[in-house]
Amino acid sequence: MTHAQPAPPEGIANDWTIGQDWASYSPQDHSMWDRLFARQASMLPDRVVPEFIDGLDVLRIARPGIPDFGELSERLMKRTGWQVVAVPGLVPDKVFFEHLANRRFVAGRFIRTPDQIDYLEEPDVFHDVFGHVPLLANPVFADYMQAYGEGGLRAQGLGAIDRLARLYWYTVEFGLIRRDGALRLYGAGIVSSHAESCFALDDPSPHRIDFNLQRLMRTQYRIDDFQQSYFIVDSFEDLLKQTLDTDFAPLYRALEGQSDIAPDVVLPDDHVHHLGTQAHSRRTATSIT
Ligand code: HBI
Ligand code: FE
């Protein structure tokens, strides 16, 4: 991930927020949203967790055009007390955690250009709003996101941000959930990506392993390709409960003595739902974070 600058750029507030300036989007920007939306909306209904679709509906995230963050925040505030605020791009970890701890989701306001339709480095408004915001209308997931922000603020003092970032990565960004005997998508990085929405559920290549907090905090991840392992939670309630019940300071200390786990490694204690062939990652040579 690109590293954000420590201080906000000139003319930007200390909390890094800016106006969305909705009026400045061009017709091309709005049609890019529509194109991305149509592509995902047609394939997600039988792949994504139903709460995601409910979120799109109640927040009226739809076509045509990029949503107005003010209107979105008003609807979200009524449901779960969250807001969506605009930022210029990646913000420093501390700023990010502070917003989440206060139930503000920071969203990029720019939208990708046609040549970036399938891959971009910084989160744009489609990833942030389409990918992340629908589940913020779910009370349990909304509480999990706040708990993550609070945990992030505490992790800073403990030198454990990298551990916690892995939790975010393998849940909020790339998580799978079990529902009625099948797997469903919920991670924003998956649901906002056309190709990964298929790959994560259907491709024989990646491992699909049951969520285990401690294991996952040791697991490295890739930022430049599909994931090599996906982790499955039983429910959002369980994810929230485990996060709230865990005393993270001793956990971080215990993890200090343990080695990192490469993203393609399966351990003897893992509950493996699907043992991947890893064929995809063998075809692509990339780096690990
Ligand atoms: N900033 N805008 C933005 N969006 C993110 O998702 C984000 C960020 N800064 C830091 C960050 N994510 C993560 O590295 C933290 O979860 C650790
Ligand atoms: Fe994201």
XYZ file of C-alpha atoms and ligand atoms in Angstrom:
307
model
C 0.000 0.000 0.000
C 1.236 3.516 -0.766
C 2.301 5.346 2.368
C 0.335 8.444 3.233
C 2.166 11.622 4.188
C 2.213 12.364 7.930
C 0.696 15.857 7.740
C -2.308 16.865 5.678
C -1.480 18.625 2.386
C -1.912 22.440 2.258
C -5.444 23.626 2.730
C -6.718 20.331 4.159
C -8.140 20.030 7.679
C -6.194 18.325 10.466
C -8.487 15.338 10.308
C -7.699 15.094 6.580
C -11.323 15.513 5.503
C -12.308 17.569 2.481
C -15.623 18.395 0.868
C -16.849 15.801 -1.589
C -17.609 18.626 -4.058
C -20.209 16.462 -5.741
C -20.979 19.152 -8.356
C -17.480 18.846 -9.771
C -17.918 15.271 -11.034
C -18.041 15.135 -14.827
C -20.571 13.111 -16.836
C -17.701 10.689 -17.515
C -17.138 10.254 -13.769
C -20.789 9.421 -13.218
C -20.885 7.037 -16.142
C -17.824 5.234 -14.797
C -19.749 4.714 -11.541
C -22.741 3.418 -13.513
C -20.582 1.045 -15.500
C -18.886 -0.372 -12.400
C -22.183 -0.539 -10.528
C -23.988 -2.400 -13.321
C -21.173 -4.907 -13.659
C -21.165 -5.757 -9.949
C -24.897 -5.497 -9.326
C -25.604 -8.206 -11.900
C -23.204 -10.766 -10.462
C -23.373 -10.156 -6.714
C -26.891 -11.147 -5.619
C -26.161 -14.867 -5.314
C -22.564 -14.373 -4.169
C -22.576 -11.623 -1.573
C -23.967 -11.830 1.961
C -27.625 -10.650 1.859
C -26.912 -7.854 4.381
C -24.783 -6.205 1.700
C -27.718 -6.078 -0.732
C -29.944 -4.804 2.089
C -27.401 -2.027 2.687
C -27.398 -1.014 -0.981
C -31.202 -0.850 -0.808
C -31.734 1.044 2.437
C -28.945 3.516 1.678
C -30.156 3.811 -1.908
C -26.701 3.238 -3.329
C -27.553 2.703 -6.960
C -27.402 4.187 -10.389
C -27.358 6.726 -11.853
C -24.274 8.500 -10.718
C -21.858 8.751 -7.816
C -23.719 9.042 -4.484
C -23.698 12.297 -2.531
C -21.910 11.686 0.777
C -24.231 14.082 2.634
C -27.353 12.152 1.615
C -25.631 8.847 2.279
C -24.596 9.985 5.750
C -28.117 11.100 6.573
C -29.527 7.651 5.788
C -26.666 5.853 7.477
C -26.901 8.040 10.573
C -30.524 6.977 11.039
C -29.654 3.290 10.822
C -26.380 2.930 12.705
C -25.023 6.391 13.516
C -22.259 6.247 10.882
C -21.238 8.966 8.445
C -19.216 8.991 5.230
C -16.578 11.728 4.910
C -14.342 12.509 1.940
C -10.543 12.350 2.043
C -8.007 13.005 -0.726
C -6.557 9.468 -0.669
C -4.849 7.247 1.874
C -4.621 8.923 5.271
C -2.177 8.097 8.090
C -3.148 5.097 10.234
C -3.863 7.193 13.331
C -6.230 9.461 11.408
C -7.936 6.447 9.850
C -8.455 4.767 13.231
C -9.733 7.963 14.847
C -12.400 8.354 12.206
C -13.530 4.737 12.530
C -13.575 4.913 16.332
C -15.972 7.868 15.944
C -18.148 6.079 13.388
C -16.926 8.065 10.401
C -15.921 6.132 7.321
C -13.319 7.930 5.202
C -13.915 7.588 1.484
C -11.893 8.630 -1.535
C -13.885 11.081 -3.628
C -12.172 10.521 -6.967
C -13.201 7.793 -9.371
C -10.916 5.574 -11.420
C -10.357 6.275 -15.115
C -11.216 3.754 -17.865
C -7.633 2.453 -18.030
C -7.784 1.665 -14.289
C -11.118 -0.113 -14.434
C -9.784 -3.379 -13.054
C -6.931 -2.310 -10.837
C -5.922 0.786 -8.920
C -3.623 1.400 -5.981
C -5.516 3.951 -3.927
C -9.102 3.400 -2.876
C -11.504 5.388 -5.066
C -15.138 6.260 -4.437
C -16.364 3.038 -6.031
C -14.269 0.813 -3.795
C -14.987 2.869 -0.697
C -18.685 3.562 -1.158
C -19.889 0.534 -3.092
C -17.494 -1.849 -1.351
C -17.500 -0.650 2.247
C -20.542 1.467 2.983
C -23.443 -1.034 2.510
C -22.383 -3.167 5.482
C -22.131 -0.068 7.672
C -25.942 -0.113 7.597
C -25.787 -3.433 9.464
C -25.684 -2.781 13.234
C -23.328 -5.641 14.040
C -20.865 -4.929 11.263
C -21.060 -1.225 12.108
C -19.993 -2.011 15.679
C -17.177 -4.218 14.424
C -15.778 -1.336 12.353
C -15.865 0.982 15.343
C -14.194 -1.679 17.513
C -11.505 -2.010 14.863
C -10.827 1.736 14.985
C -10.593 1.675 18.771
C -8.339 -1.367 18.609
C -6.164 0.454 16.095
C -5.658 3.408 18.412
C -4.600 1.032 21.193
C -2.401 -1.050 18.867
C -0.389 2.052 17.978
C 0.979 2.325 21.482
C 1.821 -1.365 21.425
C 3.678 -1.399 18.111
C 1.133 -3.830 16.729
C -0.441 -1.974 13.833
C 0.829 -4.495 11.318
C -0.948 -7.287 13.203
C -4.186 -5.381 13.311
C -3.891 -4.363 9.675
C -3.913 -8.084 8.814
C -7.180 -8.481 10.684
C -8.686 -5.664 8.615
C -7.259 -7.090 5.433
C -8.587 -10.618 5.892
C -11.997 -9.542 7.199
C -13.156 -6.072 6.117
C -11.324 -6.192 2.779
C -11.167 -9.867 1.788
C -13.452 -11.749 4.133
C -15.776 -14.641 3.322
C -18.722 -15.666 5.485
C -20.561 -18.951 5.895
C -24.306 -18.749 5.326
C -26.857 -21.566 4.969
C -24.161 -24.105 4.255
C -22.499 -22.070 1.503
C -19.847 -19.378 1.308
C -20.702 -15.765 0.599
C -18.590 -12.677 0.005
C -18.489 -9.676 2.324
C -15.012 -8.130 2.004
C -15.010 -4.753 0.252
C -11.889 -5.520 -1.768
C -13.648 -8.534 -3.225
C -17.123 -7.124 -3.806
C -15.770 -4.021 -5.542
C -13.659 -6.151 -7.906
C -15.298 -7.932 -10.797
C -12.602 -10.558 -11.227
C -12.017 -11.238 -7.526
C -15.755 -11.636 -6.886
C -15.539 -14.777 -9.040
C -12.073 -15.884 -8.012
C -12.618 -15.708 -4.251
C -15.640 -18.020 -4.317
C -15.202 -20.231 -7.361
C -11.554 -20.594 -8.334
C -9.773 -23.772 -7.184
C -6.537 -21.829 -6.643
C -6.889 -20.093 -3.235
C -7.177 -21.778 0.159
C -10.377 -21.091 2.075
C -9.772 -21.493 5.781
C -11.893 -20.911 8.900
C -11.242 -17.648 10.690
C -8.844 -17.832 13.628
C -7.873 -14.461 15.053
C -4.386 -15.352 16.216
C -3.503 -17.294 13.063
C -4.743 -14.538 10.839
C -2.661 -11.878 12.615
C 0.437 -13.871 11.677
C -0.510 -14.201 8.032
C 1.171 -12.057 5.405
C -0.890 -10.813 2.491
C -0.549 -9.713 -1.094
C -1.526 -6.274 -2.246
C -0.879 -6.741 -5.947
C -2.814 -9.854 -6.882
C -5.765 -11.979 -5.798
C -5.374 -13.380 -2.290
C -3.826 -16.808 -1.879
C -5.893 -17.549 1.221
C -9.316 -16.323 2.261
C -10.650 -16.663 5.804
C -14.243 -17.584 6.592
C -16.176 -16.157 9.537
C -19.273 -17.923 10.897
C -21.207 -14.701 11.401
C -20.685 -10.986 11.965
C -21.845 -11.543 15.555
C -19.031 -14.018 16.069
C -16.484 -11.702 14.459
C -17.571 -8.811 16.668
C -17.685 -10.953 19.793
C -14.230 -12.381 19.257
C -12.842 -8.905 18.660
C -14.470 -7.443 21.759
C -13.661 -10.430 23.991
C -9.994 -10.614 23.074
C -7.469 -8.930 25.269
C -5.182 -7.739 22.500
C -2.153 -6.597 24.521
C -1.225 -10.112 25.748
C -2.113 -11.518 22.334
C 0.328 -9.138 20.637
C 3.009 -10.131 23.146
C 2.388 -13.820 22.525
C 2.636 -13.232 18.782
C 6.054 -11.620 19.107
C 7.626 -15.054 19.580
C 5.857 -16.556 16.594
C 6.925 -16.464 12.973
C 4.877 -14.942 10.194
C 2.920 -17.277 7.964
C 3.244 -16.951 4.194
C -0.087 -16.375 2.441
C -0.104 -19.767 0.733
C 0.791 -21.886 3.771
C -1.706 -24.225 5.436
C -1.027 -25.238 9.038
C -1.872 -28.577 10.701
C -4.354 -26.820 13.037
C -6.201 -24.987 10.262
C -9.803 -25.871 9.574
C -9.549 -26.001 5.824
C -12.749 -25.582 3.869
C -10.969 -25.772 0.523
C -7.320 -26.642 -0.001
C -6.239 -24.464 -2.901
C -4.150 -25.609 -5.845
C -2.341 -22.219 -5.800
C -2.251 -22.524 -9.582
C -3.104 -18.847 -10.025
C -0.252 -17.545 -7.901
C 2.204 -19.845 -9.667
C 1.258 -18.160 -12.943
C 1.934 -14.683 -11.562
C 5.179 -13.657 -9.888
C 4.541 -11.027 -7.243
C 5.618 -9.803 -3.833
C 4.283 -10.313 -0.322
C 3.629 -7.797 2.481
N -6.734 5.586 4.412
N -8.285 6.542 3.005
C -7.798 5.456 3.630
N -8.429 4.259 3.449
C -7.965 3.149 4.069
O -8.556 2.066 3.907
C -6.834 3.237 4.895
C -6.234 4.490 5.045
N -5.142 4.628 5.832
C -4.599 3.494 6.569
C -5.286 2.223 6.298
N -6.323 2.145 5.525
C -4.812 0.899 6.829
O -3.461 0.757 6.504
C -5.100 0.650 8.314
O -6.123 -0.314 8.425
C -3.943 0.052 9.051
Fe -10.956 -0.726 1.430
